[in-house]
Coordinates of C-alpha atoms in Angstrom, one line a residue:
X1 CA 30.2 1.7 9.2
X2 CA 31.2 -1.9 9.4
X3 CA 31.9 -4.1 6.4
X4 CA 29.9 -7.3 6.0
X5 CA 31.9 -10.3 7.3
X6 CA 31.9 -14.0 6.7
X7 CA 29.6 -14.6 9.8
X8 CA 26.9 -12.4 8.1
X9 CA 27.1 -14.4 4.9
X10 CA 26.8 -17.6 6.9
X11 CA 23.6 -16.2 8.6
X12 CA 22.2 -15.4 5.2
X13 CA 23.0 -18.9 3.9
X14 CA 21.4 -20.5 7.0
X15 CA 18.3 -18.4 6.4
X16 CA 18.1 -19.6 2.8
X17 CA 18.4 -23.2 3.9
X18 CA 15.6 -22.8 6.5
X19 CA 13.4 -21.3 3.7
X20 CA 14.0 -24.2 1.4
X21 CA 13.4 -26.6 4.4
X22 CA 9.9 -25.0 4.9
X23 CA 9.0 -25.8 1.3
X24 CA 10.0 -29.4 1.6
X25 CA 8.3 -29.8 5.0
X26 CA 5.0 -28.4 3.7
X27 CA 5.1 -30.3 0.4
X28 CA 3.1 -33.1 2.1
X29 CA 0.3 -30.6 2.9
X30 CA -0.6 -30.3 -0.8
X31 CA -2.9 -33.2 -1.6
X32 CA -4.7 -31.3 -4.4
X33 CA -5.2 -28.0 -6.1
X34 CA -7.3 -26.6 -3.2
X35 CA -4.3 -27.0 -0.9
X36 CA -1.8 -25.6 -3.5
X37 CA -3.8 -22.5 -4.2
X38 CA -5.7 -21.7 -0.9
X39 CA -4.4 -24.1 1.8
X40 CA -7.7 -26.0 1.8
X41 CA -9.2 -23.0 3.7
X42 CA -7.4 -24.4 6.8
X43 CA -4.5 -21.9 7.2
X44 CA -4.6 -20.5 10.7
X45 CA -5.7 -16.8 10.7
X46 CA -2.5 -15.7 12.6
X47 CA -0.3 -17.4 10.0
X48 CA -2.3 -16.0 7.1
X49 CA -2.5 -12.6 8.7
X50 CA 1.3 -12.2 9.2
X51 CA 1.7 -13.6 5.7
X52 CA -0.6 -10.8 4.4
X53 CA 1.5 -8.3 6.4
X54 CA 4.7 -9.5 4.9
X55 CA 3.1 -9.5 1.4
X56 CA 2.2 -5.8 2.0
X57 CA 5.8 -4.6 1.6
X58 CA 9.1 -5.7 0.2
X59 CA 12.7 -4.6 0.0
X60 CA 11.3 -1.6 -1.7
X61 CA 10.4 -0.4 1.8
X62 CA 14.0 -0.6 2.9
X63 CA 15.4 0.9 -0.3
X64 CA 13.2 3.3 -2.3
X65 CA 10.8 4.2 0.6
X66 CA 13.8 4.6 3.0
X67 CA 15.2 7.0 0.4
X68 CA 12.0 9.0 0.7
X69 CA 12.4 9.0 4.5
X70 CA 16.1 10.2 4.1
X71 CA 15.1 13.0 1.7
X72 CA 11.7 14.0 2.7
X73 CA 11.1 12.9 6.3
X74 CA 7.8 12.1 8.0
X75 CA 5.7 12.0 4.8
X76 CA 6.7 8.4 4.3
X77 CA 5.4 7.6 7.8
X78 CA 2.1 9.2 6.9
X79 CA 2.0 7.2 3.7
X80 CA 2.4 3.9 5.6
X81 CA -0.2 5.0 8.1
X82 CA -2.4 5.3 5.0
X83 CA -1.5 1.7 4.2
X84 CA -2.7 0.8 7.7
X85 CA -6.0 2.6 7.2
X86 CA -6.8 0.5 4.2
X87 CA -7.1 -2.6 6.4
X88 CA -9.9 -1.0 8.4
X89 CA -11.8 -0.9 5.1
X90 CA -10.9 -4.6 4.7
X91 CA -12.3 -5.3 8.2
X92 CA -15.5 -3.3 7.7
X93 CA -16.3 -4.1 4.1
X94 CA -14.2 -6.7 2.2
X95 CA -12.6 -9.5 4.3
X96 CA -15.8 -11.4 5.0
X97 CA -17.1 -10.9 1.5
X98 CA -13.9 -12.4 0.0
X99 CA -14.2 -15.4 2.3
X100 CA -17.9 -15.9 1.3
X101 CA -17.0 -15.8 -2.3
X102 CA -15.7 -19.4 -1.9
X103 CA -13.1 -19.2 -4.6
X104 CA -9.6 -20.4 -5.4
X105 CA -8.5 -17.3 -7.4
X106 CA -9.4 -13.6 -6.8
X107 CA -10.5 -13.5 -10.5
X108 CA -12.8 -16.5 -10.2
X109 CA -15.7 -14.5 -8.7
X110 CA -15.8 -12.0 -11.6
X111 CA -17.6 -14.4 -13.9
X112 CA -20.4 -14.9 -11.3
X113 CA -20.7 -11.2 -10.5
X114 CA -20.1 -9.8 -14.0
X115 CA -19.4 -12.1 -16.9
X116 CA -16.7 -14.4 -18.4
X117 CA -15.1 -11.7 -20.7
X118 CA -14.6 -9.5 -17.6
X119 CA -12.9 -12.4 -15.8
X120 CA -10.7 -13.2 -18.8
X121 CA -9.7 -9.6 -19.4
X122 CA -8.9 -8.9 -15.7
X123 CA -6.9 -12.1 -15.5
X124 CA -4.7 -11.6 -18.5
X125 CA -4.1 -7.9 -17.7
X126 CA -3.4 -8.4 -14.0
X127 CA -0.8 -11.1 -14.7
X128 CA 0.9 -8.9 -17.3
X129 CA 1.1 -5.8 -15.1
X130 CA 1.9 -7.6 -11.9
X131 CA 4.7 -9.5 -13.5
X132 CA 6.5 -6.2 -14.0
X133 CA 5.6 -5.0 -10.5
X134 CA 7.0 -8.2 -8.9
X135 CA 10.1 -7.8 -11.0
X136 CA 10.6 -4.3 -9.5
X137 CA 10.5 -5.8 -6.0
X138 CA 13.2 -8.3 -7.0
X139 CA 15.2 -5.5 -8.5
X140 CA 14.9 -3.4 -5.3
X141 CA 16.0 -6.4 -3.3
X142 CA 19.1 -6.8 -5.5
X143 CA 19.9 -3.1 -5.1
X144 CA 19.7 -3.2 -1.4
X145 CA 21.8 -6.3 -0.9
X146 CA 24.4 -5.0 -3.4
X147 CA 24.8 -1.8 -1.5
X148 CA 25.3 -3.6 1.8
X149 CA 27.5 -6.4 0.6
X150 CA 29.1 -5.3 -2.7
X151 CA 27.8 -8.5 -4.2
X152 CA 26.8 -7.7 -7.9
X153 CA 23.1 -6.9 -8.1
X154 CA 22.7 -9.4 -10.9
X155 CA 23.9 -12.2 -8.7
X156 CA 21.5 -11.3 -5.9
X157 CA 18.6 -11.2 -8.4
X158 CA 19.4 -14.7 -9.7
X159 CA 20.1 -16.2 -6.3
X160 CA 17.0 -14.9 -4.6
X161 CA 14.8 -15.6 -7.7
X162 CA 16.0 -19.3 -7.7
X163 CA 15.3 -19.8 -4.0
X164 CA 11.8 -18.3 -4.2
X165 CA 11.0 -20.5 -7.2
X166 CA 12.2 -23.6 -5.4
X167 CA 10.0 -23.4 -2.3
X168 CA 6.9 -22.0 -4.2
X169 CA 7.2 -24.8 -6.7
X170 CA 7.4 -27.5 -4.1
X171 CA 5.2 -26.2 -1.3
X172 CA 2.4 -24.1 -2.8
X173 CA 0.5 -21.6 -0.7
X174 CA 1.3 -23.5 2.5
X175 CA 5.0 -23.0 2.0
X176 CA 4.4 -19.4 1.0
X177 CA 2.4 -18.4 4.1
X178 CA 4.5 -20.4 6.6
X179 CA 7.8 -19.0 5.1
X180 CA 6.2 -15.5 5.3
X181 CA 5.4 -16.1 8.9
X182 CA 9.0 -17.1 9.7
X183 CA 10.3 -14.2 7.8
X184 CA 8.1 -11.9 9.9
X185 CA 9.6 -13.5 13.0
X186 CA 13.0 -12.7 11.8
X187 CA 12.2 -9.2 10.6
X188 CA 10.1 -7.7 13.4
X189 CA 12.5 -8.1 16.4
X190 CA 15.4 -6.8 14.2
X191 CA 13.6 -3.7 13.0
X192 CA 12.3 -2.8 16.5
X193 CA 15.8 -3.1 17.9
X194 CA 17.4 -1.0 15.1
X195 CA 14.8 1.8 15.5
X196 CA 15.6 2.1 19.2
X197 CA 19.3 1.8 18.6
X198 CA 19.1 4.6 16.0
X199 CA 17.3 7.0 18.4
X200 CA 19.7 6.1 21.2
X201 CA 22.7 6.8 18.9
X202 CA 21.4 10.3 18.2
X203 CA 20.9 10.9 21.9
X204 CA 17.2 10.3 22.5
X205 CA 13.9 11.3 21.0
X206 CA 14.2 15.1 21.6
X207 CA 17.7 15.2 20.1
X208 CA 16.6 13.1 17.2
X209 CA 13.7 15.5 16.3
X210 CA 15.8 18.6 16.8
X211 CA 18.7 17.4 14.7
X212 CA 16.5 16.7 11.7
X213 CA 16.1 19.5 9.1
X214 CA 12.9 21.4 9.8
X215 CA 11.3 20.5 6.5
X216 CA 11.5 16.8 7.2
X217 CA 9.0 17.2 10.0
X218 CA 6.5 19.0 7.8
X219 CA 4.3 18.1 4.8
X220 CA 4.3 20.1 1.5
X221 CA 7.9 20.9 0.7
X222 CA 8.3 18.5 -2.2
X223 CA 6.5 16.4 -4.8
X224 CA 6.3 13.4 -2.6
X225 CA 5.7 15.4 0.6
X226 CA 2.2 16.8 -0.1
X227 CA -1.2 16.2 1.2
X228 CA -2.6 15.5 -2.2
X229 CA 0.1 12.8 -2.7
X230 CA -0.8 11.3 0.7
X231 CA -4.6 11.2 -0.1
X232 CA -3.9 9.8 -3.6
X233 CA -1.6 7.1 -2.2
X234 CA -4.1 6.0 0.4
X235 CA -6.9 5.7 -2.2
X236 CA -4.6 3.7 -4.4
X237 CA -3.6 1.2 -1.7
X238 CA -7.2 0.7 -0.6
X239 CA -7.7 -1.0 -3.9
X240 CA -4.3 -2.8 -3.9
X241 CA -4.4 -4.1 -0.3
X242 CA -8.0 -5.4 -0.5
X243 CA -7.6 -7.4 -3.7
X244 CA -5.2 -9.8 -5.4
X245 CA -2.7 -11.4 -3.0
X246 CA -4.4 -10.0 0.1
X247 CA -7.7 -11.3 -1.1
X248 CA -6.1 -14.7 -1.3
X249 CA -5.2 -14.5 2.4
X250 CA -8.8 -13.7 3.3
X251 CA -10.3 -16.7 1.5
X252 CA -7.6 -19.1 2.6
X253 CA -8.8 -19.2 6.2
X254 CA -11.8 -21.1 7.6
X255 CA -14.4 -18.4 8.5
X256 CA -15.4 -14.8 7.9
X257 CA -14.4 -14.0 11.5
X258 CA -10.9 -15.3 10.8
X259 CA -10.7 -13.2 7.6
X260 CA -11.6 -10.0 9.6
X261 CA -9.0 -10.8 12.2
X262 CA -6.4 -10.7 9.4
X263 CA -7.5 -7.2 8.6
X264 CA -7.2 -6.0 12.2
X265 CA -3.8 -7.7 12.7
X266 CA -2.5 -5.9 9.6
X267 CA -3.8 -2.6 10.7
X268 CA -1.9 -2.9 14.0
X269 CA 1.3 -4.1 12.4
X270 CA 1.4 -1.4 9.7
X271 CA 0.9 1.3 12.3
X272 CA 3.9 -0.1 14.2
X273 CA 5.9 -0.6 11.0
X274 CA 5.3 3.0 9.8
X275 CA 7.5 4.2 12.7
X276 CA 10.0 1.5 13.3
X277 CA 10.9 1.1 9.6
X278 CA 11.6 4.8 8.9
X279 CA 13.2 6.1 12.0
X280 CA 16.5 4.5 11.0
X281 CA 16.9 6.1 7.6
X282 CA 15.9 9.5 9.1
X283 CA 18.7 8.9 11.6
X284 CA 21.0 8.2 8.7
X285 CA 20.2 11.8 7.4
X286 CA 21.6 13.1 10.7
X287 CA 24.7 10.9 10.9
X288 CA 25.5 10.9 7.1
X289 CA 24.0 14.1 5.6
X290 CA 26.1 13.6 2.4
X291 CA 25.3 10.0 1.6
X292 CA 25.9 10.6 -2.1
X293 CA 29.6 11.0 -1.4
X294 CA 29.7 7.4 -0.1
X295 CA 28.5 6.0 -3.4
X296 CA 29.4 8.6 -6.1
X297 CA 28.5 6.2 -8.9
X298 CA 25.1 5.2 -7.5
X299 CA 22.1 6.7 -9.4
X300 CA 20.0 6.9 -6.2
X301 CA 22.4 6.7 -3.2
X302 CA 19.6 7.7 -0.7
X303 CA 18.0 4.3 -1.3
X304 CA 20.9 2.8 0.7
X305 CA 20.1 4.8 3.8
X306 CA 18.7 1.8 5.7
X307 CA 21.7 -0.4 4.8
X308 CA 24.1 2.3 6.0
X309 CA 22.5 2.7 9.5
X310 CA 22.3 -1.0 9.9
X311 CA 26.0 -1.5 9.1
X312 CA 26.8 1.4 11.5
X313 CA 24.8 0.2 14.5
X314 CA 24.4 -3.6 14.4
X315 CA 26.9 -6.2 15.6
X316 CA 28.1 -8.9 13.1
X317 CA 25.6 -11.7 12.9
X318 CA 22.7 -9.3 13.3
X319 CA 24.0 -7.6 10.1
X320 CA 23.4 -10.9 8.5
X321 CA 20.0 -11.0 10.1
X322 CA 19.4 -7.6 8.7
X323 CA 20.2 -8.7 5.2
X324 CA 18.1 -11.9 5.7
X325 CA 15.2 -9.7 6.9
X326 CA 15.4 -7.6 3.8
X327 CA 15.5 -10.8 1.8
X328 CA 12.5 -12.0 3.7
X329 CA 10.5 -8.8 3.0
X330 CA 10.9 -9.1 -0.8
X331 CA 10.8 -12.9 -0.9
X332 CA 7.4 -13.1 0.9
X333 CA 6.0 -10.5 -1.4
X334 CA 7.3 -12.1 -4.6
X335 CA 6.4 -15.6 -3.5
X336 CA 2.8 -14.6 -2.8
X337 CA 2.5 -13.4 -6.4
X338 CA 4.1 -16.5 -7.8
X339 CA 1.4 -18.5 -6.2
X340 CA -1.3 -16.0 -7.2
X341 CA -0.2 -16.1 -10.8
X342 CA -0.4 -19.9 -10.9
X343 CA -3.9 -19.7 -9.3
X344 CA -5.1 -17.2 -11.9
X345 CA -3.6 -19.1 -14.9
X346 CA -4.9 -22.5 -13.6
X347 CA -8.3 -21.4 -12.5
X348 CA -9.2 -18.5 -14.7
X349 CA -7.2 -18.7 -18.0
X350 CA -6.3 -22.3 -19.0
X351 CA -9.8 -23.8 -18.5
X352 CA -11.2 -21.6 -21.3
X353 CA -9.0 -23.6 -23.7
X354 CA -10.4 -27.0 -22.5
X355 CA -13.8 -28.4 -23.3
X356 CA -13.9 -30.7 -20.3
X357 CA -13.3 -29.5 -16.7
X358 CA -9.8 -30.0 -15.5
X359 CA -9.3 -32.7 -12.8
X360 CA -7.3 -32.0 -9.7
X361 CA -4.1 -33.6 -11.0
X362 CA -4.2 -31.5 -14.1
X363 CA -4.7 -28.3 -12.0
X364 CA -1.7 -29.1 -9.8
X365 CA 0.4 -29.7 -12.9
X366 CA -0.6 -26.5 -14.6
X367 CA -0.1 -24.6 -11.4
X368 CA 3.4 -25.9 -11.0
X369 CA 4.3 -25.3 -14.6
X370 CA 3.0 -21.7 -14.3
X371 CA 5.1 -21.2 -11.2
X372 CA 8.2 -22.4 -13.0
X373 CA 7.6 -20.1 -16.0
X374 CA 6.9 -17.1 -13.8
X375 CA 10.0 -17.9 -11.7
X376 CA 12.1 -17.6 -14.8
X377 CA 10.4 -14.5 -16.2
X378 CA 10.6 -12.3 -13.1
X379 CA 14.4 -12.5 -12.6
X380 CA 14.9 -11.8 -16.3
X381 CA 12.8 -8.7 -16.1
X382 CA 14.5 -7.6 -12.9
X383 CA 17.9 -8.0 -14.6
X384 CA 16.7 -5.7 -17.4
X385 CA 15.5 -3.1 -14.9
X386 CA 18.9 -3.3 -13.1
X387 CA 20.6 -2.2 -16.3
X388 CA 18.1 0.6 -17.0
X389 CA 19.2 2.9 -14.1
X390 CA 15.7 3.9 -13.1
X391 CA 14.6 4.5 -9.5
X392 CA 12.8 1.5 -7.9
X393 CA 10.3 3.9 -6.4
X394 CA 9.2 5.3 -9.7
X395 CA 9.1 1.9 -11.4
X396 CA 7.0 0.4 -8.6
X397 CA 4.6 3.3 -8.6
X398 CA 4.0 3.2 -12.3
X399 CA 2.9 -0.5 -12.5
X400 CA 1.1 -0.5 -9.1
X401 CA -0.8 2.6 -9.8
X402 CA -2.1 1.6 -13.2
X403 CA -3.3 -1.9 -12.4
X404 CA -4.6 -1.0 -8.9
X405 CA -6.8 1.8 -10.2
X406 CA -8.0 -0.2 -13.1
X407 CA -8.7 -3.5 -11.4
X408 CA -9.5 -2.5 -7.8
X409 CA -12.7 -0.4 -8.1
X410 CA -14.8 -2.9 -10.1
X411 CA -13.4 -5.8 -8.1
X412 CA -14.4 -4.2 -4.8
X413 CA -17.5 -2.3 -5.8
X414 CA -18.8 -5.5 -7.4
X415 CA -19.2 -6.8 -3.8
X416 CA -21.0 -3.7 -2.6
X417 CA -23.4 -2.8 -5.4
X418 CA -26.0 -5.4 -6.2
X419 CA -27.5 -3.5 -9.1
X420 CA -24.4 -2.8 -11.2
X421 CA -24.9 -4.6 -14.5
X422 CA -22.6 -7.3 -15.9
X423 CA -20.9 -5.0 -18.5
X424 CA -19.9 -2.2 -16.1
X425 CA -16.7 -3.9 -14.7
X426 CA -15.1 -4.5 -18.1
X427 CA -16.3 -1.1 -19.5
X428 CA -14.6 0.7 -16.6
X429 CA -11.5 -1.5 -16.6
X430 CA -10.7 -0.9 -20.3
X431 CA -11.1 2.9 -20.0
X432 CA -9.1 3.1 -16.8
X433 CA -6.3 0.9 -18.1
X434 CA -6.0 2.9 -21.4
X435 CA -6.3 6.3 -19.6
X436 CA -3.9 5.3 -16.8
X437 CA -1.3 3.9 -19.2
X438 CA -1.4 6.8 -21.6
X439 CA -1.4 9.3 -18.8
X440 CA 1.6 7.7 -17.0
X441 CA 3.8 6.9 -20.0
X442 CA 2.8 9.7 -22.4
X443 CA 1.4 12.7 -20.4
X444 CA 3.8 12.2 -17.5
X445 CA 1.2 11.5 -14.8
X446 CA 2.3 10.5 -11.3
X447 CA 0.1 8.9 -8.5
X448 CA -2.0 12.0 -7.8
X449 CA -3.0 12.6 -11.4
X450 CA -3.7 8.9 -12.0
X451 CA -5.8 8.5 -8.9
X452 CA -7.7 11.8 -8.9
X453 CA -8.5 11.7 -12.6
X454 CA -9.4 8.0 -13.0
X455 CA -10.9 7.0 -9.6
X456 CA -14.0 9.4 -9.9
X457 CA -14.6 7.7 -13.2
X458 CA -15.0 4.4 -11.4
X459 CA -17.6 5.8 -9.1
X460 CA -19.6 7.3 -12.0
X461 CA -19.4 4.2 -14.2
X462 CA -19.8 1.5 -11.5
X463 CA -22.7 3.1 -9.5
X464 CA -24.1 5.1 -12.4
X465 CA -24.5 2.1 -14.6
X466 CA -27.1 0.6 -12.3
X467 CA -29.5 3.4 -13.3
X468 CA -29.1 2.5 -17.0
X469 CA -30.5 -1.1 -16.6
X470 CA -33.9 0.3 -17.3
X471 CA -32.7 1.4 -20.8
X472 CA -30.1 -1.3 -21.4
X473 CA -31.9 -4.5 -20.6
X474 CA -29.7 -7.4 -19.4
X475 CA -30.3 -11.0 -20.4
X476 CA -31.9 -13.1 -17.7
X477 CA -28.8 -15.3 -17.4
X478 CA -26.8 -12.4 -16.1
X479 CA -29.4 -11.3 -13.7
X480 CA -29.9 -14.9 -12.4
X481 CA -26.1 -15.5 -12.0
X482 CA -25.7 -12.3 -10.1
X483 CA -28.6 -13.2 -7.8
X484 CA -27.0 -16.6 -7.1
X485 CA -23.7 -14.8 -6.3
X486 CA -25.3 -12.5 -3.7
X487 CA -27.2 -15.4 -2.3
X488 CA -23.8 -17.0 -1.7
X489 CA -22.6 -13.8 -0.1
X490 CA -25.6 -13.8 2.3
X491 CA -24.8 -17.4 3.3
X492 CA -22.4 -17.8 6.2
X493 CA -19.6 -20.3 5.9
X494 CA -20.6 -23.7 7.4
X495 CA -17.2 -24.7 8.7
X496 CA -18.1 -28.3 9.5
X497 CA -19.6 -28.9 6.1
X498 CA -17.3 -26.7 3.9
X499 CA -13.9 -26.9 5.6
X500 CA -13.8 -29.7 8.2
X501 CA -11.8 -29.8 11.4
X502 CA -8.5 -27.9 11.1
X503 CA -7.3 -28.1 14.8
X504 CA -4.8 -30.8 14.0
X505 CA -3.3 -28.8 11.2
X506 CA -3.0 -25.8 13.5
X507 CA -1.2 -27.9 16.0
X508 CA 1.3 -29.1 13.4
X509 CA 1.9 -25.6 12.0
X510 CA 2.5 -23.9 15.3
X511 CA 4.6 -26.8 16.7
X512 CA 6.8 -26.5 13.6
X513 CA 7.0 -22.7 13.9
X514 CA 7.9 -23.0 17.6
X515 CA 10.7 -25.3 17.0
X516 CA 12.2 -23.3 14.1
X517 CA 11.9 -20.0 15.9
X518 CA 13.5 -21.4 19.1
X519 CA 16.4 -22.7 16.9
X520 CA 16.8 -19.2 15.4
X521 CA 16.8 -17.7 18.9
X522 CA 19.4 -20.1 20.3
X523 CA 21.7 -19.9 17.3
X524 CA 21.7 -16.1 17.4
X525 CA 23.2 -16.2 20.8
X526 CA 26.4 -17.6 19.2
X527 CA 26.9 -14.1 17.7
X528 CA 28.3 -13.1 21.1
X529 CA 31.4 -15.1 20.3
X530 CA 32.3 -12.9 17.3
X531 CA 31.6 -9.4 18.7
X532 CA 32.8 -7.0 21.4
X533 CA 31.3 -7.0 24.9
X534 CA 29.7 -3.7 24.2
X535 CA 27.5 -5.3 21.6
X536 CA 26.4 -8.2 23.7
X537 CA 23.2 -6.5 25.0
X538 CA 21.9 -6.0 21.4
X539 CA 22.4 -9.7 20.6
X540 CA 20.8 -10.9 23.8
X541 CA 17.8 -8.6 23.3
X542 CA 17.2 -10.0 19.8
X543 CA 17.6 -13.6 20.9
X544 CA 15.2 -13.0 23.9
X545 CA 12.5 -11.5 21.8
X546 CA 12.7 -14.3 19.3
X547 CA 12.6 -16.9 22.0
X548 CA 9.6 -15.3 23.5
X549 CA 7.8 -15.6 20.2
X550 CA 8.8 -19.3 20.1
X551 CA 7.2 -19.8 23.5
X552 CA 4.0 -18.1 22.3
X553 CA 3.8 -20.4 19.3
X554 CA 4.4 -23.4 21.5
X555 CA 1.5 -22.3 23.7
X556 CA -0.7 -21.9 20.7
X557 CA 0.1 -25.4 19.5
X558 CA -0.8 -26.9 22.9
X559 CA -4.1 -25.2 22.8
X560 CA -5.1 -27.1 19.7
X561 CA -6.7 -30.5 20.1
X562 CA -4.4 -33.4 19.1
X563 CA -6.7 -35.1 16.6
X564 CA -6.0 -38.2 14.5
X565 CA -4.0 -37.5 11.3
X566 CA -6.9 -38.6 9.2
X567 CA -8.7 -35.3 9.8
X568 CA -5.9 -33.5 8.1
X569 CA -7.7 -33.2 4.8
X570 CA -11.2 -34.0 5.9
X571 CA -13.9 -31.9 4.3
X572 CA -11.8 -30.6 1.4

């Protein structure tokens, strides 16, 4: 296992500078609140789609989830295939509906579909719980980098938190999604190469499978490795991956068709990721069966499995890319929620304290102040978690399970059921939030109990309540508001009238991505100068894949019409 060298630290620093550069470059794309919170509905679907993919996982994947792969085997692959399945539900049921909601915050539609108290309760509770969940992601990032580099975890948390805050504060959603896209360009080639290198190191696929302990290729031998856990996990992420930050990606594009393309892209990428991400930590189990002996003082040493295999197989320079890739996974996830929090606070919470509607300048100011406050709170919470000694896996599951099961069913069923009364969403949410919190923190529930006990309740309340409207009469204002909402849902997006021509923006975005990606490809070739001849092929392969992506982006930019700059914000 190689130590991290100065070249790797230089690569990480270069990656951070590129990230900050993206925020500065896209600052000029934010002419108002619509741009800051939803990209003016002009974000290209491929960019928004890869951003949604990067938002769907974090360093948690390469720490806690890799620890599950090291300990329990293929169950983690099946769990992530469950993640992929959720995006088919998005394609069939939810992507187009989110786009037709015509909103700037995923909570905004709740007042139209249900009522204002529902919107306010959901907004405050989601921000509260998701703040803790995002802090877990930053904590997991700190743990991973600390294992690989021996840099104190607190330093990593503070450094990464500061950089995320900087580009979110300056660039808004445009900076978030484009940075996510570049992070995906860095991460995907690296993870594919490492997966193949791990199997090759063992001696091929047959040798890899035969060398694993038999129970790692089966389901049912542990708490996490069970069919009931798998089913519960999939049900939970259906709610999580079709609401909140992913909903923001759906409504930030131009049309319903573009929103559905995001779902299909994420389905394909998560199927790929389920294998390429977890083959390396399973290979670590073969090469280093006693990983605990390597870090005797670590509370969860198996969570360093991905770092160990990376430091074993990668040449210097690509080790830096590996660390940058893990940074990118968490930074994309965390930054998405920074922007989401600012959208919820600005659109859903603060206006309730003002008599007059907020103008665009006030919304931008509130959004940036919220981003600043969140950017200070999250690292503080992550530092507290780092000192607690708890597993990142268990912490993430607790917060994600509680809020996903409480918020997800009414948010999604509200799109599907036209007769569900206005009070049903809040009624279920309060019961689910109390039951989930008490169950998890007092009765010791885990994901299966929380999902299997609480989710059927959502079906009974949300669909059953529609049969009570004959006894519990609603005021006409709620009935009329709901009718207007579903009329909007039945009305296709008129791109010319509601969005304007975005081809010039797509040209600018893909041209920028092509240049930066090509720069990364060329600079990565310099790693050859610092490594042995035997590692040259790995470096050339990484550079070639990255350069191929740059060429694809260049082609995409040339396909877009070069319109006059004055259409940049037309129709917003």
